[in-house]
Tab-separated table of C-alpha atoms and ligand atoms in Angstrom:
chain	number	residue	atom	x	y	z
A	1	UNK	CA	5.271	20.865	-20.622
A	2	UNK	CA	5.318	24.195	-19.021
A	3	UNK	CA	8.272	24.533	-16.563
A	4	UNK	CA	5.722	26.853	-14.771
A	5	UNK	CA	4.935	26.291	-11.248
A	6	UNK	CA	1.970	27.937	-9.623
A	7	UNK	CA	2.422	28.206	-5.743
A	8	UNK	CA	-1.065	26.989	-5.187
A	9	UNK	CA	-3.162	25.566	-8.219
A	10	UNK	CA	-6.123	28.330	-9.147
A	11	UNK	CA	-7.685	25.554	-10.818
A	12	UNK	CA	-6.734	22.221	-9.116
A	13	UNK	CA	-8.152	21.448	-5.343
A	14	UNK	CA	-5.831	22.081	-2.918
A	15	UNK	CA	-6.091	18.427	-1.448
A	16	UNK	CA	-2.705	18.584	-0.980
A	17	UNK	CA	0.058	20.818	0.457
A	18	UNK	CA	2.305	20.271	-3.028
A	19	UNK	CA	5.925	20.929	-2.928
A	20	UNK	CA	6.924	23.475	-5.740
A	21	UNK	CA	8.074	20.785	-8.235
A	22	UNK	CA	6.626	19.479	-10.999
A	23	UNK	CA	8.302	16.433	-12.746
A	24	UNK	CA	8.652	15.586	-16.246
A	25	UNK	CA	10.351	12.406	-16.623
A	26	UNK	CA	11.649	9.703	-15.007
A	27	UNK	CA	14.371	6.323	-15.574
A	28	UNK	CA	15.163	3.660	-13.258
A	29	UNK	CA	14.993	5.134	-9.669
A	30	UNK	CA	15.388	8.839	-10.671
A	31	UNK	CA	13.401	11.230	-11.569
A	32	UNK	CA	13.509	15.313	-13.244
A	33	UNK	CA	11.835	18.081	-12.768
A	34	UNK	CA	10.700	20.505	-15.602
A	35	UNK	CA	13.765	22.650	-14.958
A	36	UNK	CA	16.158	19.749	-15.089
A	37	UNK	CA	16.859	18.833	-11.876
A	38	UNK	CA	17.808	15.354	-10.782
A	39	UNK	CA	16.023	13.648	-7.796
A	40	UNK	CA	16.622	9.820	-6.750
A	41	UNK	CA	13.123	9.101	-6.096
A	42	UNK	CA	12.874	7.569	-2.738
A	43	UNK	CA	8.977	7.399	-2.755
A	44	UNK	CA	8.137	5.853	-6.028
A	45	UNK	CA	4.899	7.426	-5.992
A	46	UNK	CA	4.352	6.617	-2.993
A	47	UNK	CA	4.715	2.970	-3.111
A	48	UNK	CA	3.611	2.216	-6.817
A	49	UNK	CA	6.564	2.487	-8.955
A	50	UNK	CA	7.226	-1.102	-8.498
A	51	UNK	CA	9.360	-1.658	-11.794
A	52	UNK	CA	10.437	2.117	-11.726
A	53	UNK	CA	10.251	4.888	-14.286
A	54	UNK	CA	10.371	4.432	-17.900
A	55	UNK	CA	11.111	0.406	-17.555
A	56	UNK	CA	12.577	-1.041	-20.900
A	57	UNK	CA	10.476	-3.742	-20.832
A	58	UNK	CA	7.184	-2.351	-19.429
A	59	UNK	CA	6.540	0.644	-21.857
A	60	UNK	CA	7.028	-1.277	-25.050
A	61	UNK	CA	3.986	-3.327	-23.691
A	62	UNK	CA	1.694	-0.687	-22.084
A	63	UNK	CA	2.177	0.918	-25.942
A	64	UNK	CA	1.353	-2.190	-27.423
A	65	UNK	CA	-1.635	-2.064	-25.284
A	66	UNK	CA	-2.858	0.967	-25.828
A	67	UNK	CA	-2.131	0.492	-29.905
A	68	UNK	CA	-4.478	-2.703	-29.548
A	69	UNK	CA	-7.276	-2.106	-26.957
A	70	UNK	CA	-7.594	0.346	-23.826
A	71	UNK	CA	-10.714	-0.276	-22.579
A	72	UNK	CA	-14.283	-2.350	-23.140
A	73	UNK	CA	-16.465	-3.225	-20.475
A	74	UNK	CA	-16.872	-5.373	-17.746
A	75	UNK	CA	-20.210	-6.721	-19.768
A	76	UNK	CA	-17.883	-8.615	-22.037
A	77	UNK	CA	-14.635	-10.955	-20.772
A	78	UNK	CA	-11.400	-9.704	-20.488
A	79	UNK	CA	-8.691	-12.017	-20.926
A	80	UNK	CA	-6.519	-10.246	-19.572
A	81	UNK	CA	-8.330	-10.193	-16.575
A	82	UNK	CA	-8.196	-14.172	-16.542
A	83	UNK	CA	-4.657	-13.963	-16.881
A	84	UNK	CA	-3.517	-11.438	-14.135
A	85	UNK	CA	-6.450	-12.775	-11.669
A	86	UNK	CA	-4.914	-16.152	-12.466
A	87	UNK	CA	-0.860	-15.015	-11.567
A	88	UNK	CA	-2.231	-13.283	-8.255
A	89	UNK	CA	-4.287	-16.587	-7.338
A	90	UNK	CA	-0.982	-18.507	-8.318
A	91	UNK	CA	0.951	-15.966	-5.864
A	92	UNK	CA	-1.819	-15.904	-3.318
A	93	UNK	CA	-3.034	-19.429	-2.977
A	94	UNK	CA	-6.125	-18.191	-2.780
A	95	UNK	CA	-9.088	-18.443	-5.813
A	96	UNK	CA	-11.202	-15.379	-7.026
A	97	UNK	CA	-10.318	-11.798	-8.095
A	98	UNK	CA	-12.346	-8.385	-8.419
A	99	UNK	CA	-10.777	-6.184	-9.817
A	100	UNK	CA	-11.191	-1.691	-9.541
A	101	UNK	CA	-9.206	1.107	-9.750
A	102	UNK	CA	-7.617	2.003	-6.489
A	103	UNK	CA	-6.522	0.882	-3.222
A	104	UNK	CA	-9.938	2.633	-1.357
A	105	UNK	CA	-12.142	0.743	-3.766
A	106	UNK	CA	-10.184	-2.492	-2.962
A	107	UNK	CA	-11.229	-1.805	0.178
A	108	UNK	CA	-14.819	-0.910	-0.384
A	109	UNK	CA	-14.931	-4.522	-1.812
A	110	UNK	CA	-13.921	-5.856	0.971
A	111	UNK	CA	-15.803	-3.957	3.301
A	112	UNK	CA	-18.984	-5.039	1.115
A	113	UNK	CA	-17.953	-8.470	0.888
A	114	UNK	CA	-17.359	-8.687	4.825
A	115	UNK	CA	-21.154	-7.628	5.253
A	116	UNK	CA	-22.625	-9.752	2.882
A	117	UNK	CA	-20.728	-12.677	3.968
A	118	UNK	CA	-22.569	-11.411	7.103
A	119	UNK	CA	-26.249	-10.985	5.987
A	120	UNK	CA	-26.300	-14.371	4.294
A	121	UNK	CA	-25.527	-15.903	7.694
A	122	UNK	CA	-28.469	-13.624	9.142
A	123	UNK	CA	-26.370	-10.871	10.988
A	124	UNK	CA	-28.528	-8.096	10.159
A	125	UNK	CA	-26.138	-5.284	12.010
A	126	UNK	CA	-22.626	-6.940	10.830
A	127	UNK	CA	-19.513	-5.326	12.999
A	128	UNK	CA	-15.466	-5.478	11.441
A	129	UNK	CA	-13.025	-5.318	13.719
A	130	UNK	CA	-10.198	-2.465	12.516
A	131	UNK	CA	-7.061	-1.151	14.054
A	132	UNK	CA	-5.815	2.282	15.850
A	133	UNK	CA	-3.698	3.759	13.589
A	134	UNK	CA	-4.833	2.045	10.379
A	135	UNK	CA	-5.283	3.808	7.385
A	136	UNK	CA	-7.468	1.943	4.866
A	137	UNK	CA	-8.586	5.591	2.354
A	138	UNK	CA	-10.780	8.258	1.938
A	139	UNK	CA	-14.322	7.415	1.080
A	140	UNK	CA	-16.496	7.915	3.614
A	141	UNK	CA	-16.358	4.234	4.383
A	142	UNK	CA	-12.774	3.459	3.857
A	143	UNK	CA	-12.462	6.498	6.136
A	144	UNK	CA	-14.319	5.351	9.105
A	145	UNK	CA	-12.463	2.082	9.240
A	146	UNK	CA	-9.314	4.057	8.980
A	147	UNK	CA	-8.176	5.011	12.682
A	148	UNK	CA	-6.853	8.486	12.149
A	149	UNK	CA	-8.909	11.391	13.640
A	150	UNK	CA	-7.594	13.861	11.214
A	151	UNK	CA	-8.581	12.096	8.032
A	152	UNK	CA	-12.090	11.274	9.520
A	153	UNK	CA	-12.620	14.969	10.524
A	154	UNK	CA	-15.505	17.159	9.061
A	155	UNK	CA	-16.926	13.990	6.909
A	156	UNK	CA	-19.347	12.685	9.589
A	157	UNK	CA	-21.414	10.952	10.599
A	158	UNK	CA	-18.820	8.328	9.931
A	159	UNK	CA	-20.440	4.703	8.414
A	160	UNK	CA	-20.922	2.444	11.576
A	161	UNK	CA	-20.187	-1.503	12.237
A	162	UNK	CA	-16.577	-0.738	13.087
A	163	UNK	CA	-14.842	-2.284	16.085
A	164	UNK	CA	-11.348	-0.487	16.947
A	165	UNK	CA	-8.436	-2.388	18.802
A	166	UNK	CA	-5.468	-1.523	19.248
A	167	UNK	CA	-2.045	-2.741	17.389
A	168	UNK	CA	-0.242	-6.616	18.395
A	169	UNK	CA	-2.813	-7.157	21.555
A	170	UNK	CA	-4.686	-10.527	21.664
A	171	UNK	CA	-5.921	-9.457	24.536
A	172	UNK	CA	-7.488	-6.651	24.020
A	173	UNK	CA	-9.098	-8.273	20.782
A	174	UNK	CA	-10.518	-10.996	22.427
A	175	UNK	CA	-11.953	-8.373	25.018
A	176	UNK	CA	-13.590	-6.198	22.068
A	177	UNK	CA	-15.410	-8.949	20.551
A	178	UNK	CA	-15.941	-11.120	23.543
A	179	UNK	CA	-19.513	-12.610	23.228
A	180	UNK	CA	-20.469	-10.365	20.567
A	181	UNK	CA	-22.248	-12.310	17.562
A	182	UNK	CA	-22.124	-9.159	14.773
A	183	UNK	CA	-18.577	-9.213	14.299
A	184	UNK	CA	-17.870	-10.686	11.120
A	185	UNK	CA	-14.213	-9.811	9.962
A	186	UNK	CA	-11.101	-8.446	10.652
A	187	UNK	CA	-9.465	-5.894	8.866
A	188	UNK	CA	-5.686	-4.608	9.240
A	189	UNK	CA	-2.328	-3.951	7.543
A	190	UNK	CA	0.502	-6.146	8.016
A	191	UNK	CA	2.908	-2.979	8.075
A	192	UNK	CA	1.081	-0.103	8.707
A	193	UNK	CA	1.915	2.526	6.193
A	194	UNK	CA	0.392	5.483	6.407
A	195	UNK	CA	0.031	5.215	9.915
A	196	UNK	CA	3.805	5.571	10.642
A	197	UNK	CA	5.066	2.005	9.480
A	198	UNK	CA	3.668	-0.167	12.460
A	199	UNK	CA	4.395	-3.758	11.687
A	200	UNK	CA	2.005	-6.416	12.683
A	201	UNK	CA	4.191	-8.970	14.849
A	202	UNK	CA	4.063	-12.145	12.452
A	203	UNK	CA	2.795	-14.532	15.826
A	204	UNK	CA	-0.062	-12.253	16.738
A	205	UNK	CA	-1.368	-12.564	12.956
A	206	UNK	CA	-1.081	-16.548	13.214
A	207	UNK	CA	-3.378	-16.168	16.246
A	208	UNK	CA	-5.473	-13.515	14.550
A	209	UNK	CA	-5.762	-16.259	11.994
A	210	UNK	CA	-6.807	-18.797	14.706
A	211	UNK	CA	-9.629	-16.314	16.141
A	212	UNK	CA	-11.098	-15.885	12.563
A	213	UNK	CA	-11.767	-19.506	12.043
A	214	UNK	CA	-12.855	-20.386	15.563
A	215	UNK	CA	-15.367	-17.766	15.241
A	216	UNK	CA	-16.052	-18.157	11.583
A	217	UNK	CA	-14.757	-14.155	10.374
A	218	UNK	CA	-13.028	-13.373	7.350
A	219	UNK	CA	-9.751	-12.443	7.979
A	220	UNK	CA	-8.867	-9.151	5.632
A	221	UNK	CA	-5.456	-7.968	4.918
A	222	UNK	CA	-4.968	-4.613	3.216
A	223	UNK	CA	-2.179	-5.585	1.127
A	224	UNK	CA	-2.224	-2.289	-0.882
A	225	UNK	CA	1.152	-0.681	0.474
A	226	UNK	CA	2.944	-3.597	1.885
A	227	UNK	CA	2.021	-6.326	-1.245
A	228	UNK	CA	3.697	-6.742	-4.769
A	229	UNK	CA	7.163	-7.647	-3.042
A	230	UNK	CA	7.748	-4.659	-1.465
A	231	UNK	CA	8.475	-6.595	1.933
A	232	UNK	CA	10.629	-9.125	-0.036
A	233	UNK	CA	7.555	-11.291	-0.585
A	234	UNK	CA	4.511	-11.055	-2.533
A	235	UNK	CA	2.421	-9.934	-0.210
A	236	UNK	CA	3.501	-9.266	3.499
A	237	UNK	CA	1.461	-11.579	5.470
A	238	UNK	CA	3.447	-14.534	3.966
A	239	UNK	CA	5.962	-13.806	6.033
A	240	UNK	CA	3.535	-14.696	8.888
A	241	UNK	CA	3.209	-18.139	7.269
A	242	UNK	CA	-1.039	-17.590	6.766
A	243	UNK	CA	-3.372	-17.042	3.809
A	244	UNK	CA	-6.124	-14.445	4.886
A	245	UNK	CA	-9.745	-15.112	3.189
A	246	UNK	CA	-9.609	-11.582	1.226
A	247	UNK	CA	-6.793	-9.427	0.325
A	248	UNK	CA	-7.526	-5.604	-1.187
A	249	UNK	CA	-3.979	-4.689	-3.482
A	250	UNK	CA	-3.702	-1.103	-5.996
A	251	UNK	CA	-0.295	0.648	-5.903
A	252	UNK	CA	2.505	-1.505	-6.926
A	253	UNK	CA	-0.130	-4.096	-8.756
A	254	UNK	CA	0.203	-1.557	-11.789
A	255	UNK	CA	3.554	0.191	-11.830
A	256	UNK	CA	1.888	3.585	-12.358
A	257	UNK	CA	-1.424	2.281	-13.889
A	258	UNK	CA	-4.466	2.864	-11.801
A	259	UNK	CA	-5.490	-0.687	-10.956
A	260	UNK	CA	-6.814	-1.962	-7.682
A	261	UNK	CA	-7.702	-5.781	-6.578
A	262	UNK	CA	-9.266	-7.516	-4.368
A	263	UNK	CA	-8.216	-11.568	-3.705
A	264	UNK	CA	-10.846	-13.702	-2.263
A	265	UNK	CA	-10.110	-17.104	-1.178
A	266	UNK	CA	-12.214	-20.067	-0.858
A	267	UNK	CA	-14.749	-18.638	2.135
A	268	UNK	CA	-15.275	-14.957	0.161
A	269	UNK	CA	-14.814	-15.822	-3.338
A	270	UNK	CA	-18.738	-16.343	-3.977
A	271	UNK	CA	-19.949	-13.577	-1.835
A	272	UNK	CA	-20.661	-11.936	-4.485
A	273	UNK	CA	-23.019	-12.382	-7.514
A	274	UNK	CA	-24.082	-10.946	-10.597
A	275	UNK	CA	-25.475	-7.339	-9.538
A	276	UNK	CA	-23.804	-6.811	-5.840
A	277	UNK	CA	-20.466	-5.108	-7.009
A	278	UNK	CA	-19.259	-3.238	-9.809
A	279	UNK	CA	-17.246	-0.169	-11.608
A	280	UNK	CA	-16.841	0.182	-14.837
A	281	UNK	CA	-12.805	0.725	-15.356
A	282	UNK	CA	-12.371	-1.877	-13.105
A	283	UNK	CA	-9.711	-4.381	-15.165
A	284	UNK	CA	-9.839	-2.934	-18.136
A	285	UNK	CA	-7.092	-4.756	-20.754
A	286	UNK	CA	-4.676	-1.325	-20.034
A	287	UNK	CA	-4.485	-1.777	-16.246
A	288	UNK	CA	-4.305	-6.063	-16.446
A	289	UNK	CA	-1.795	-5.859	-19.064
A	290	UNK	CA	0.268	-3.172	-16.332
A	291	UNK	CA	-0.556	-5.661	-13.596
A	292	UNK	CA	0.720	-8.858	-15.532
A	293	UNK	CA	3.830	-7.236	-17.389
A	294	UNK	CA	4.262	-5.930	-13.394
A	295	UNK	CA	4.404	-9.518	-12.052
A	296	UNK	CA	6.704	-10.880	-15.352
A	297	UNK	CA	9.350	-8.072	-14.909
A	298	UNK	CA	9.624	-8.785	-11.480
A	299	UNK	CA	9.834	-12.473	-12.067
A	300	UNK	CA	12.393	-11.833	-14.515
A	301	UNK	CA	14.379	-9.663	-12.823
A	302	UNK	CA	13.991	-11.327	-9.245
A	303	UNK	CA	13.075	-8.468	-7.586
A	304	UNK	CA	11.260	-9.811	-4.513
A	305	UNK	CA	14.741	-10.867	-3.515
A	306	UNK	CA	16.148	-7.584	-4.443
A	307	UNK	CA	13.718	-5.607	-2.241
A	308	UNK	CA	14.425	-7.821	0.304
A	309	UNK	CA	18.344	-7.822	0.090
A	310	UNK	CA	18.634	-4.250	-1.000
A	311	UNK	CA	15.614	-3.175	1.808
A	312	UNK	CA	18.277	-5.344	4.728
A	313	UNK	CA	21.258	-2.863	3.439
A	314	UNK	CA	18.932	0.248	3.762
A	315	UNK	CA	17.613	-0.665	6.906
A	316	UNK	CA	21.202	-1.602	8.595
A	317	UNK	CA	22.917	1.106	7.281
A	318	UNK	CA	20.266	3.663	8.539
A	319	UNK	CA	20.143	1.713	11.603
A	320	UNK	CA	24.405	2.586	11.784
A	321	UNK	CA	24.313	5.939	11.187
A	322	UNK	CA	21.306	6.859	12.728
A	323	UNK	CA	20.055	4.610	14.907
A	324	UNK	CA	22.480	5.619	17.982
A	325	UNK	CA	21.194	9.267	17.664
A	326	UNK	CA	19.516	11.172	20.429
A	327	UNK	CA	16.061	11.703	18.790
A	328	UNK	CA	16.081	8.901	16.761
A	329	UNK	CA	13.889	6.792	18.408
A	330	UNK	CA	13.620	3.797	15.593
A	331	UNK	CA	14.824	2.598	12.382
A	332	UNK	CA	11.778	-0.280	11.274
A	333	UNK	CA	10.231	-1.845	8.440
A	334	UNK	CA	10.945	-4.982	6.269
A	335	UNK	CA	12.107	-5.305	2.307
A	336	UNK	CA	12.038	-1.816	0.937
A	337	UNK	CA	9.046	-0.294	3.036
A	338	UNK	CA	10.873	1.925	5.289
A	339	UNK	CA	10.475	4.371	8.346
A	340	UNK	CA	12.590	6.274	10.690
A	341	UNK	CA	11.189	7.875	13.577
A	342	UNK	CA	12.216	11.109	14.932
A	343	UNK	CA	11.058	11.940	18.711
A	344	UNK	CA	9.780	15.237	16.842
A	345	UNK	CA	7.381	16.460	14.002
A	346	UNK	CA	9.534	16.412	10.910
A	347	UNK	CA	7.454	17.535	7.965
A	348	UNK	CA	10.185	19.872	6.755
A	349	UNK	CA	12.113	17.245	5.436
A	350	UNK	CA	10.356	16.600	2.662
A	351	UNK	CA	10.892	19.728	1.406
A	352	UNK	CA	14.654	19.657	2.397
A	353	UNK	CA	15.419	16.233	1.273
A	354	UNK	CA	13.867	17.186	-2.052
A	355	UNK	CA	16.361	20.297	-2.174
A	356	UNK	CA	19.324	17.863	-2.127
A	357	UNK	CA	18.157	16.322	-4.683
A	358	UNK	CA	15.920	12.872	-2.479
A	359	UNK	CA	12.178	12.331	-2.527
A	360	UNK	CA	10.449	10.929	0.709
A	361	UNK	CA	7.983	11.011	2.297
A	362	UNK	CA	6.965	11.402	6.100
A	363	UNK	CA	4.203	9.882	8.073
A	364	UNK	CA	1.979	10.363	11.311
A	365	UNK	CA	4.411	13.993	11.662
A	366	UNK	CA	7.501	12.562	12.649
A	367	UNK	CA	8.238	9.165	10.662
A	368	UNK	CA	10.665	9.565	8.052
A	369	UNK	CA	9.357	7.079	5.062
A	370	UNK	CA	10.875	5.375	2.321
A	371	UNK	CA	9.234	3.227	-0.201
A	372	UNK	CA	11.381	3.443	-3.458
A	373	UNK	CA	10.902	1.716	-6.282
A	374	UNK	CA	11.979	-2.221	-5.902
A	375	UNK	CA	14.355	-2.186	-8.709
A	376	UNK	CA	16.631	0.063	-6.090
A	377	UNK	CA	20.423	-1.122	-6.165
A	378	UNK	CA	22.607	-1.333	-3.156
A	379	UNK	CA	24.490	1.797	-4.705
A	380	UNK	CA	21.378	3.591	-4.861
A	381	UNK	CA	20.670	2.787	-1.176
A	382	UNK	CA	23.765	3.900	-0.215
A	383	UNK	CA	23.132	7.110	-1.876
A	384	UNK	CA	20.054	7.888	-0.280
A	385	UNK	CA	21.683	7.195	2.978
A	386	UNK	CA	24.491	10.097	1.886
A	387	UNK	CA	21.447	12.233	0.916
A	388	UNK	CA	19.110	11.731	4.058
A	389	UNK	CA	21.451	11.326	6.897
A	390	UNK	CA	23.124	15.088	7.254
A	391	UNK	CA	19.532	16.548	6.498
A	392	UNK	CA	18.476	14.257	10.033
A	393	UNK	CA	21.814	15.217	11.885
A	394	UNK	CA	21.122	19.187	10.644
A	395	UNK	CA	17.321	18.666	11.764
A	396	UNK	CA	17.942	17.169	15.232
A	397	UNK	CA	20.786	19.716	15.841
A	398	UNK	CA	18.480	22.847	14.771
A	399	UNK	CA	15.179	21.779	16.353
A	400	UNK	CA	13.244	20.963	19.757
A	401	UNK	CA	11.473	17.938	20.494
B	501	PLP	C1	-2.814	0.518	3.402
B	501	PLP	C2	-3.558	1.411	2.458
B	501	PLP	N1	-4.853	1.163	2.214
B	501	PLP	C3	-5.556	1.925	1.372
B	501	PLP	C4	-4.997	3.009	0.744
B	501	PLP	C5	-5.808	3.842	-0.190
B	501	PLP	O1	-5.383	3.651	-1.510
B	501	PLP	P1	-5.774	4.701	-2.641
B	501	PLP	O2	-5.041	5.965	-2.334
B	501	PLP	O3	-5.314	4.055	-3.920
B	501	PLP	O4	-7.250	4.868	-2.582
B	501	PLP	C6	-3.653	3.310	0.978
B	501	PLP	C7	-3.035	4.491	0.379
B	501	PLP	O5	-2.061	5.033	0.847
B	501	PLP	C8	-2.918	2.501	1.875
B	501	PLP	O6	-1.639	2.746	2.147
């Protein structure tokens, strides 16, 4: 590879503002870029490098894979497809899978599913209930569900049947929907990610539960950022003690490997017929193999209860050494999905933790994130605490609220 960095791409979209680093290879929880230098990766693309980078066990079998059969089509079986949909029902305790590419087409599903499910009961205008904050992706659906003004600006007229409430308020819930006969579903994140790592409280999602079946909605948890153990559980909502009725999953499900899901259970898994929903990636025997190698590493090497144990020591010891600070205002998250907030925008971090050698993230302009991969040892977390903390004290100290 070229160790040639254009500032901005002439040939690429600038979709992103990209940092001027370009990596070339990867082991474990570090990464190197083309000229060499070392980074411990913080970010794991942002929250997909479940297994990590280069993963003994999971590259033998994606080139074993590839050796035997990448792709077919969706108008023949797929083992494979049996086999991962069957580990994620197993994990879920719920019953059907579709599977796509990416977390916004998990979501489409849903979205489609949750109006169907609709239509067959009559509701010709079907409504979904979605959250302030929430950040579901970027087609022009997925982005008027999502509750961030900037993403949804310049791409009207957004899609309509949305319903917006805000974050852990019963209240205001039952208010919104209140005698309203349209609504059909509810849609949310148990942690939200991208929206600054909001966590659900694990009581108001019991009684979100208890509002779905009184009024007969589906109850729809993006799972995308916060499943595949990166809370210390399969998929976040467990902690909350429920099963939703559909579940949309992508990042982590393939360690690197496009592959998005989405879990139906009992009330959504025959939405859906021969004709209503399709792609034609969607499963193919690469991406299920990723998904159930994905599931068997982590299995074998127990790291739900690593992301949980190592994500408790990341959290407390950023909580010490930061959490006293004037302008820190929090130090949240569960497992290894985690997020500082400043009481100022702190973009520039990125850039400077990626100088000394860390990749992060930050969200909604002034929430530092972290969402390594979940093989991350307690060393390692200590070492991203050395990395990130003086960068915070140097910020604070140099800039205004
Ligand atoms: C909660 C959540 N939903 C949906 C998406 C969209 O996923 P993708 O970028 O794979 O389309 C993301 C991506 O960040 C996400 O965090």
């Amino acid at each position: 590879m070229s160790a040639f960095i254009e500032a901005a791409s002439p040939h690429v979209m600038t979709t992103y503002g990209r940092l001027p680093i370009a990596l070339s290879r990867g082991q474990g929880v570090w990464v190197w870029d083309v000229n060499g230098k070392k980074y411990l990766d913080g970010l794991g693309g942002i929250a997909v490098n479940t297994v990590g980078h280069n993963h003994p066990r999971l590259v033998p079998a994606l080139q074993d894979q590839v050796a035997k059969l990448i792709h077919t089509s969706n108008y023949y079986h797929v083992p494979l497809q049996e086999e991962l949909a069957a580990r994620l029902v197993e994990r879920s305790g719920m019953t059907n899978v579709f599977f796509c590419n990416s977390g916004l087409e998990a979501n489409e599903a849903a979205l489609k599913l949750a109006r169907k499910f609709g239509h067959d009961k009559g509701i010709e205008n079907p409504q979904i209930v979605v959250y302030e904050k929430a950040f579901h992706g970027r087609s022009i659906a997925t982005l008027s569900a999502t509750g961030n003004p900037k993403i949804q600006a310049g791409f009207g007229p957004l899609v309509e049947g949305f319903i917006r409430v805000p974050l852990n308020d019963l209240d205001a819930l039952k208010k919104a929907t209140e005698g309203n006969p349209n609504v059909v579903a509810v849609l949310f994140e148990t942690i939200q990610g991208e929206g600054g790592i909001h966590q659900m409280r694990w009581d108001y999602l019991q009684q979100v539960r208890a509002l779905c079946d009184a009024n007969d909605w589906l109850m729809m948890v993006d799972e995308i950022q916060t499943g595949f153990g990166r809370t210390g559980k399969w998929f976040a909502h467990q902690w909350a003690g429920i099963t939703p009725d559909v579940m949309s999953l992508a990042k982590g499900l393939g360690s690197g490997v496009p592959i998005g899901a989405v879990v139906a259970g009992p009330k959504a898994a025959h939405i859906f017929g021969p004709g209503n929903h399709g792609t034609t990636f969607g499963g193919n025997p690469l991406a299920t193999r990723a998904g159930v190698e994905t599931i068997r590493i982590m299995e074998e090497d127990k790291l739900l209860d690593n992301a949980a144990t190592v994500g408790a020591h990341l959290k407390a010891a950023l909580q010490r050494e930061l959490g006293s600070l004037p302008g820190v205002k929090d130090v949240r998250g569960q497992g290894l999905m985690l997020g500082v907030e400043l009481d100022r925008p702190c973009g520039e971090l990125i850039g400077l933790a990626a100088e000394a050698g860390l990749l992060l993230s930050v969200t909604a302009d002034s929430v530092i994130r972290l969402v390594p991969p979940l093989i991350l040892s307690t060393a390692e977390a200590d070492q991203i605490v050395a990395l990130l903390v003086p960068l915070v004290k140097q910020l604070l100290a140099g800039s205004k609220a």
